[in-house]
Each structure stands twice: as structure tokens, then as C-alpha cells.
Short mmCIF file of C-alpha atoms in Angstrom, two decimals:
data_model
loop_
_atom_site.label_atom_id
_atom_site.label_comp_id
_atom_site.label_asym_id
_atom_site.label_seq_id
_atom_site.Cartn_x
_atom_site.Cartn_y
_atom_site.Cartn_z
CA MET A 25 0.00 0.00 0.00
CA THR A 26 1.43 3.31 -1.13
CA PHE A 27 0.35 6.20 1.08
CA ASP A 28 -1.52 9.13 -0.42
CA ARG A 29 -4.22 11.51 0.76
CA SER A 30 -6.53 11.21 -2.23
CA ILE A 31 -10.17 10.42 -1.43
CA LYS A 32 -10.77 6.69 -1.07
CA ILE A 33 -14.21 5.09 -0.93
CA ALA A 34 -14.41 1.92 1.19
CA PRO A 35 -17.77 0.14 0.89
CA SER A 36 -18.74 -1.71 4.06
CA ILE A 37 -19.86 -5.22 3.19
CA LEU A 38 -22.09 -5.16 6.26
CA SER A 39 -24.63 -3.72 3.80
CA ALA A 40 -24.01 -6.36 1.12
CA ASP A 41 -26.02 -9.50 0.41
CA PHE A 42 -24.79 -11.92 3.08
CA ALA A 43 -25.61 -14.89 0.84
CA ASP A 44 -23.36 -13.65 -1.97
CA PHE A 45 -20.31 -11.92 -0.51
CA GLY A 46 -17.85 -13.01 -3.18
CA ARG A 47 -19.80 -11.52 -6.05
CA GLU A 48 -20.75 -8.45 -3.98
CA ILE A 49 -17.08 -7.71 -3.27
CA ARG A 50 -16.13 -8.13 -6.92
CA ALA A 51 -19.08 -5.94 -7.95
CA VAL A 52 -18.15 -2.97 -5.75
CA GLU A 53 -14.51 -3.21 -6.81
CA ASP A 54 -15.52 -3.32 -10.47
CA GLN A 55 -17.69 -0.25 -9.83
CA GLY A 56 -14.81 1.79 -8.43
CA ALA A 57 -14.32 0.95 -4.74
CA ASP A 58 -10.81 1.75 -3.53
CA TRP A 59 -10.90 -0.41 -0.39
CA VAL A 60 -13.25 -3.06 1.03
CA HIS A 61 -14.27 -2.46 4.65
CA VAL A 62 -15.04 -5.46 6.87
CA ASP A 63 -16.82 -4.78 10.16
CA VAL A 64 -16.06 -7.44 12.80
CA MET A 65 -18.43 -7.33 15.80
CA ASP A 66 -18.53 -9.60 18.83
CA GLY A 67 -21.87 -8.97 20.58
CA HIS A 68 -19.89 -7.78 23.61
CA PHE A 69 -18.02 -4.59 22.74
CA VAL A 70 -20.87 -3.70 20.38
CA PRO A 71 -24.47 -4.99 20.29
CA ASN A 72 -24.17 -7.08 17.14
CA ILE A 73 -22.30 -10.16 15.89
CA THR A 74 -20.84 -10.39 12.39
CA PHE A 75 -17.69 -12.14 11.12
CA GLY A 76 -14.82 -14.19 12.48
CA PRO A 77 -11.41 -14.96 10.94
CA PRO A 78 -12.67 -17.82 8.70
CA ALA A 79 -15.20 -15.50 7.05
CA VAL A 80 -12.56 -12.81 6.58
CA ALA A 81 -10.24 -15.38 5.00
CA ALA A 82 -13.05 -16.30 2.60
CA PHE A 83 -13.57 -12.62 1.70
CA ARG A 84 -9.83 -12.23 1.04
CA LYS A 85 -10.04 -14.54 -1.99
CA HIS A 86 -12.27 -11.98 -3.70
CA VAL A 87 -10.64 -8.71 -2.60
CA THR A 88 -8.12 -7.33 -5.08
CA THR A 89 -7.83 -3.83 -3.58
CA VAL A 90 -7.26 -3.26 0.15
CA MET A 91 -9.05 -5.29 2.83
CA ASP A 92 -9.69 -2.94 5.72
CA VAL A 93 -10.69 -4.96 8.80
CA HIS A 94 -12.33 -3.00 11.63
CA LEU A 95 -12.34 -4.96 14.89
CA MET A 96 -15.21 -3.89 17.13
CA ILE A 97 -14.31 -6.56 19.66
CA ALA A 98 -12.92 -6.80 23.18
CA PRO A 99 -10.47 -8.15 24.01
CA VAL A 100 -8.61 -7.51 20.74
CA ASP A 101 -5.09 -8.82 21.26
CA PRO A 102 -5.85 -12.58 21.25
CA TYR A 103 -7.35 -12.29 17.75
CA ILE A 104 -4.82 -10.10 15.96
CA ASP A 105 -2.76 -12.95 14.53
CA ALA A 106 -5.86 -14.78 13.29
CA PHE A 107 -7.14 -11.75 11.39
CA ALA A 108 -3.66 -11.03 10.05
CA LYS A 109 -3.40 -14.62 8.77
CA ALA A 110 -6.89 -14.24 7.29
CA GLY A 111 -5.42 -11.62 4.96
CA ALA A 112 -6.23 -8.22 6.43
CA ASP A 113 -4.19 -5.39 4.94
CA ILE A 114 -5.24 -3.05 7.76
CA ILE A 115 -6.46 -4.04 11.23
CA THR A 116 -8.16 -1.31 13.25
CA ALA A 117 -8.76 -1.67 16.99
CA HIS A 118 -10.77 0.64 19.24
CA VAL A 119 -8.97 2.76 21.78
CA GLU A 120 -11.90 2.01 24.13
CA ALA A 121 -11.66 -1.79 23.77
CA GLY A 122 -8.84 -2.44 26.21
CA PRO A 123 -6.35 -0.94 28.66
CA HIS A 124 -3.25 -1.25 26.46
CA ILE A 125 -3.96 0.19 23.01
CA HIS A 126 -0.24 1.00 22.55
CA ARG A 127 0.57 -2.70 22.95
CA THR A 128 -2.28 -3.61 20.59
CA LEU A 129 -0.93 -1.37 17.84
CA GLN A 130 2.56 -2.83 18.35
CA ALA A 131 1.09 -6.32 17.99
CA ILE A 132 -0.77 -5.42 14.78
CA ARG A 133 2.36 -4.02 13.18
CA GLY A 134 4.31 -6.98 14.53
CA ALA A 135 1.92 -9.24 12.60
CA GLY A 136 2.95 -7.48 9.40
CA VAL A 137 -0.27 -5.50 9.00
CA LYS A 138 -1.02 -1.76 8.86
CA ALA A 139 -2.33 -0.58 12.24
CA GLY A 140 -5.48 1.48 12.74
CA VAL A 141 -7.05 2.93 15.86
CA ALA A 142 -10.75 3.83 16.11
CA LEU A 143 -12.46 6.48 18.21
CA ASN A 144 -16.10 6.28 19.27
CA PRO A 145 -18.14 9.51 19.07
CA GLY A 146 -17.71 10.20 22.79
CA THR A 147 -13.92 9.77 22.74
CA PRO A 148 -11.77 12.87 22.16
CA ALA A 149 -9.05 13.18 19.54
CA GLU A 150 -6.50 13.54 22.33
CA ALA A 151 -6.94 9.84 23.16
CA VAL A 152 -4.64 8.99 20.23
CA GLU A 153 -2.20 11.89 20.56
CA HIS A 154 0.57 9.64 21.91
CA LEU A 155 -0.12 6.84 19.43
CA LEU A 156 0.41 8.67 16.14
CA ASP A 157 3.86 7.22 15.42
CA LEU A 158 2.49 3.67 15.82
CA THR A 159 -0.58 4.28 13.70
CA ASP A 160 -1.27 4.09 9.96
CA LEU A 161 -4.95 5.03 10.17
CA ILE A 162 -7.32 6.75 12.59
CA CYS A 163 -10.96 5.74 12.20
CA VAL A 164 -13.41 8.37 13.43
CA MET A 165 -16.77 6.83 14.23
CA THR A 166 -19.63 9.09 13.16
CA VAL A 167 -22.21 6.70 14.58
CA ASN A 168 -22.12 4.61 17.73
CA PRO A 169 -20.74 1.29 16.50
CA GLY A 170 -22.86 -1.82 16.17
CA PHE A 171 -25.24 -1.41 13.25
CA GLY A 172 -25.29 -0.04 9.73
CA GLY A 173 -27.68 2.62 8.50
CA GLN A 174 -27.56 4.87 11.57
CA LYS A 175 -27.95 8.64 11.61
CA PHE A 176 -24.72 10.61 11.14
CA ILE A 177 -23.14 12.27 14.20
CA ASP A 178 -21.12 15.33 13.18
CA MET A 179 -17.47 14.82 14.18
CA THR A 180 -16.04 17.48 11.85
CA ALA A 181 -14.27 19.33 14.67
CA LYS A 182 -12.62 16.08 15.83
CA VAL A 183 -11.43 15.34 12.29
CA ARG A 184 -9.96 18.84 12.02
CA ARG A 185 -8.16 18.41 15.35
CA LEU A 186 -6.75 15.04 14.27
CA ARG A 187 -5.54 16.43 10.97
CA THR A 188 -3.60 19.11 12.85
CA MET A 189 -2.16 16.54 15.27
CA ILE A 190 -1.07 14.22 12.44
CA GLY A 191 0.90 16.91 10.64
CA ASP A 192 3.05 15.37 7.90
CA ARG A 193 2.89 11.81 9.26
CA PRO A 194 1.63 9.20 6.74
CA VAL A 195 -1.60 8.53 8.67
CA HIS A 196 -5.01 8.18 7.02
CA ILE A 197 -8.15 9.64 8.60
CA GLU A 198 -11.08 7.32 7.98
CA ILE A 199 -14.74 8.10 8.60
CA ASP A 200 -17.15 5.29 9.48
CA GLY A 201 -20.88 5.92 9.80
CA GLY A 202 -23.52 7.85 7.92
CA VAL A 203 -21.27 8.79 5.01
CA ASP A 204 -23.16 9.91 1.89
CA PRO A 205 -22.88 12.75 -0.66
CA THR A 206 -24.28 15.25 1.86
CA THR A 207 -21.88 14.42 4.72
CA ALA A 208 -18.77 13.60 2.68
CA PRO A 209 -17.83 17.19 1.71
CA ARG A 210 -17.46 18.56 5.24
CA LEU A 211 -15.46 15.50 6.30
CA ALA A 212 -13.09 15.70 3.34
CA GLU A 213 -12.63 19.43 3.82
CA ALA A 214 -11.76 18.81 7.49
CA GLY A 215 -9.04 16.32 6.53
CA ALA A 216 -10.57 12.85 6.07
CA ASP A 217 -9.34 10.80 3.10
CA VAL A 218 -10.98 7.37 3.58
CA LEU A 219 -14.77 7.29 3.55
CA VAL A 220 -16.53 4.10 4.64
CA ALA A 221 -20.04 3.81 3.26
CA GLY A 222 -22.44 0.90 3.57
CA SER A 223 -26.06 1.57 2.76
CA ALA A 224 -25.09 4.69 0.77
CA VAL A 225 -23.10 2.47 -1.65
CA PHE A 226 -25.31 -0.61 -1.81
CA ARG A 227 -28.65 1.23 -1.93
CA GLY A 228 -30.59 0.66 -5.13
CA GLY A 229 -28.36 -2.04 -6.58
CA SER A 230 -27.68 -5.76 -6.42
CA VAL A 231 -25.16 -8.28 -7.67
CA SER A 232 -27.20 -8.68 -10.86
CA ASN A 233 -27.59 -4.90 -11.20
CA SER A 234 -24.40 -3.37 -9.85
CA ALA A 235 -24.44 -0.14 -11.87
CA PRO A 236 -26.11 1.74 -8.96
CA TYR A 237 -23.11 0.80 -6.78
CA GLY A 238 -20.88 2.70 -9.18
CA GLU A 239 -23.24 5.66 -9.36
CA ASN A 240 -23.32 5.83 -5.56
CA ILE A 241 -19.52 5.55 -5.23
CA ARG A 242 -18.97 8.24 -7.84
CA ALA A 243 -21.49 10.55 -6.17
CA ILE A 244 -19.76 10.28 -2.78
CA ARG A 245 -16.32 10.73 -4.33
CA ALA A 246 -17.37 13.71 -6.42
CA ALA A 247 -18.99 15.44 -3.43
CA ALA A 248 -15.87 14.92 -1.31
CA GLU A 249 -13.44 16.01 -4.03
CA ALA A 250 -15.50 19.11 -4.80
CA ALA A 251 -14.92 20.26 -1.22
CA LEU A 252 -11.18 20.10 -1.84
CA ALA A 253 -11.19 21.96 -5.15
#
């Protein structure tokens, strides 16, 4: 993965057809997705259960871009190696999920994977201030994690603060939750470069009719890029 700050759209397969993940992943990539976002939930740290390492390994066979694995689980550390072996390019852990996030990020990088750290809406930017040199990505949650399709919570000020803190470090700012063409511009203008979108990408399309996926991806990208022009 070569670092750059261009706008990247990362469809969340939480909004895909669960019975047809392989073709759904190929469809969104064919329609212009830059990354594929995989939301892992444990029913403990968040009130939902999704995928384990075997499912992520199955997804990997179909992902040709970047597989961005977001661990909404606690504890995190015992599962890092399994998700790394499953083929994650990026593993993101929540700063709120355990007492030793510094150690967690060390372990992710030690497994040969890019390391991300996520912040819930109620967690300030300063929570990652001393982690920036161990981090490749900061994920700003703009919903409370657990379910797709939630209403957007405006975290623009937090994104702006993070962008200032990051400076010239090669660290992505990712937004997860409620991203669509109306919310993307303010986030991009504030400094975000990776936009996770679930329902806003998959809405109106299907594996057999994937053109709407492309229209949705292009609409989000165009809205974000226009804010940077």
C-alpha cells in the first residue's frame, strides 16, 4: 500500500447481500471501490455479531484492492494474529476496547499488517495523541458502533483536530458511519481521506444490477473532491 491523501471510498460489506459476498465484493470493486471495509463485531463490545477470521479469510479470496478490517471486539489482542493470517491489509482496533492500546498497535504491526485505531463519538481526539507514530490510520466513528444505516453524528471538529495533530505523518483519517454525498464534503474538507459507506453504496443495486453501486460511489467521491477543489 502506497500512502496518499486522495479520497478513497471503502464500501462496508455489512450492507451487502450476506448470501453472496464473493460476487458483492467483486461488484463494488468493479464499480470503483478503492478499499473493502469489513466490520467485525462480537456482541460484547458492540451490540451485534458479524464475522470471524474464517469468514474474513473467505472474503480475502475476492478482494483485489485493500481489505480494511475493523475490529469492534474486546479483548482484541488474542485475535490479531488470526485476522492477520486471514489476509487483512489493515487491522483497526478501538482505543476504548482495552487498557493497552499501545501494545495492541505494536502487535498489529508486529503481525505485518497496517495498524489502525478507532475512536467512538464520545472519545476525544487527544486519546490517540501519543499513538500517532504507531498508527497508519485513525478511524473516526460518526455513529455509535454496532449497526449499519444509523444517523450521522457530526465529528467534523474532531477530524480537524486530528488532521492538525497528524501533521506530515503518513496517517489516514477514515470516517465510518452515515457517510453519503451530503456528509462527505465537510469531512473531506476537514481532513478525512478514507470514507466508509455501507447503505449509501449498496442502496438501489444488487449483484445482478451493480451499476447503482458505481453511481453511488462516484457521487460520494465527487462530493468529497468538490470540497477540496
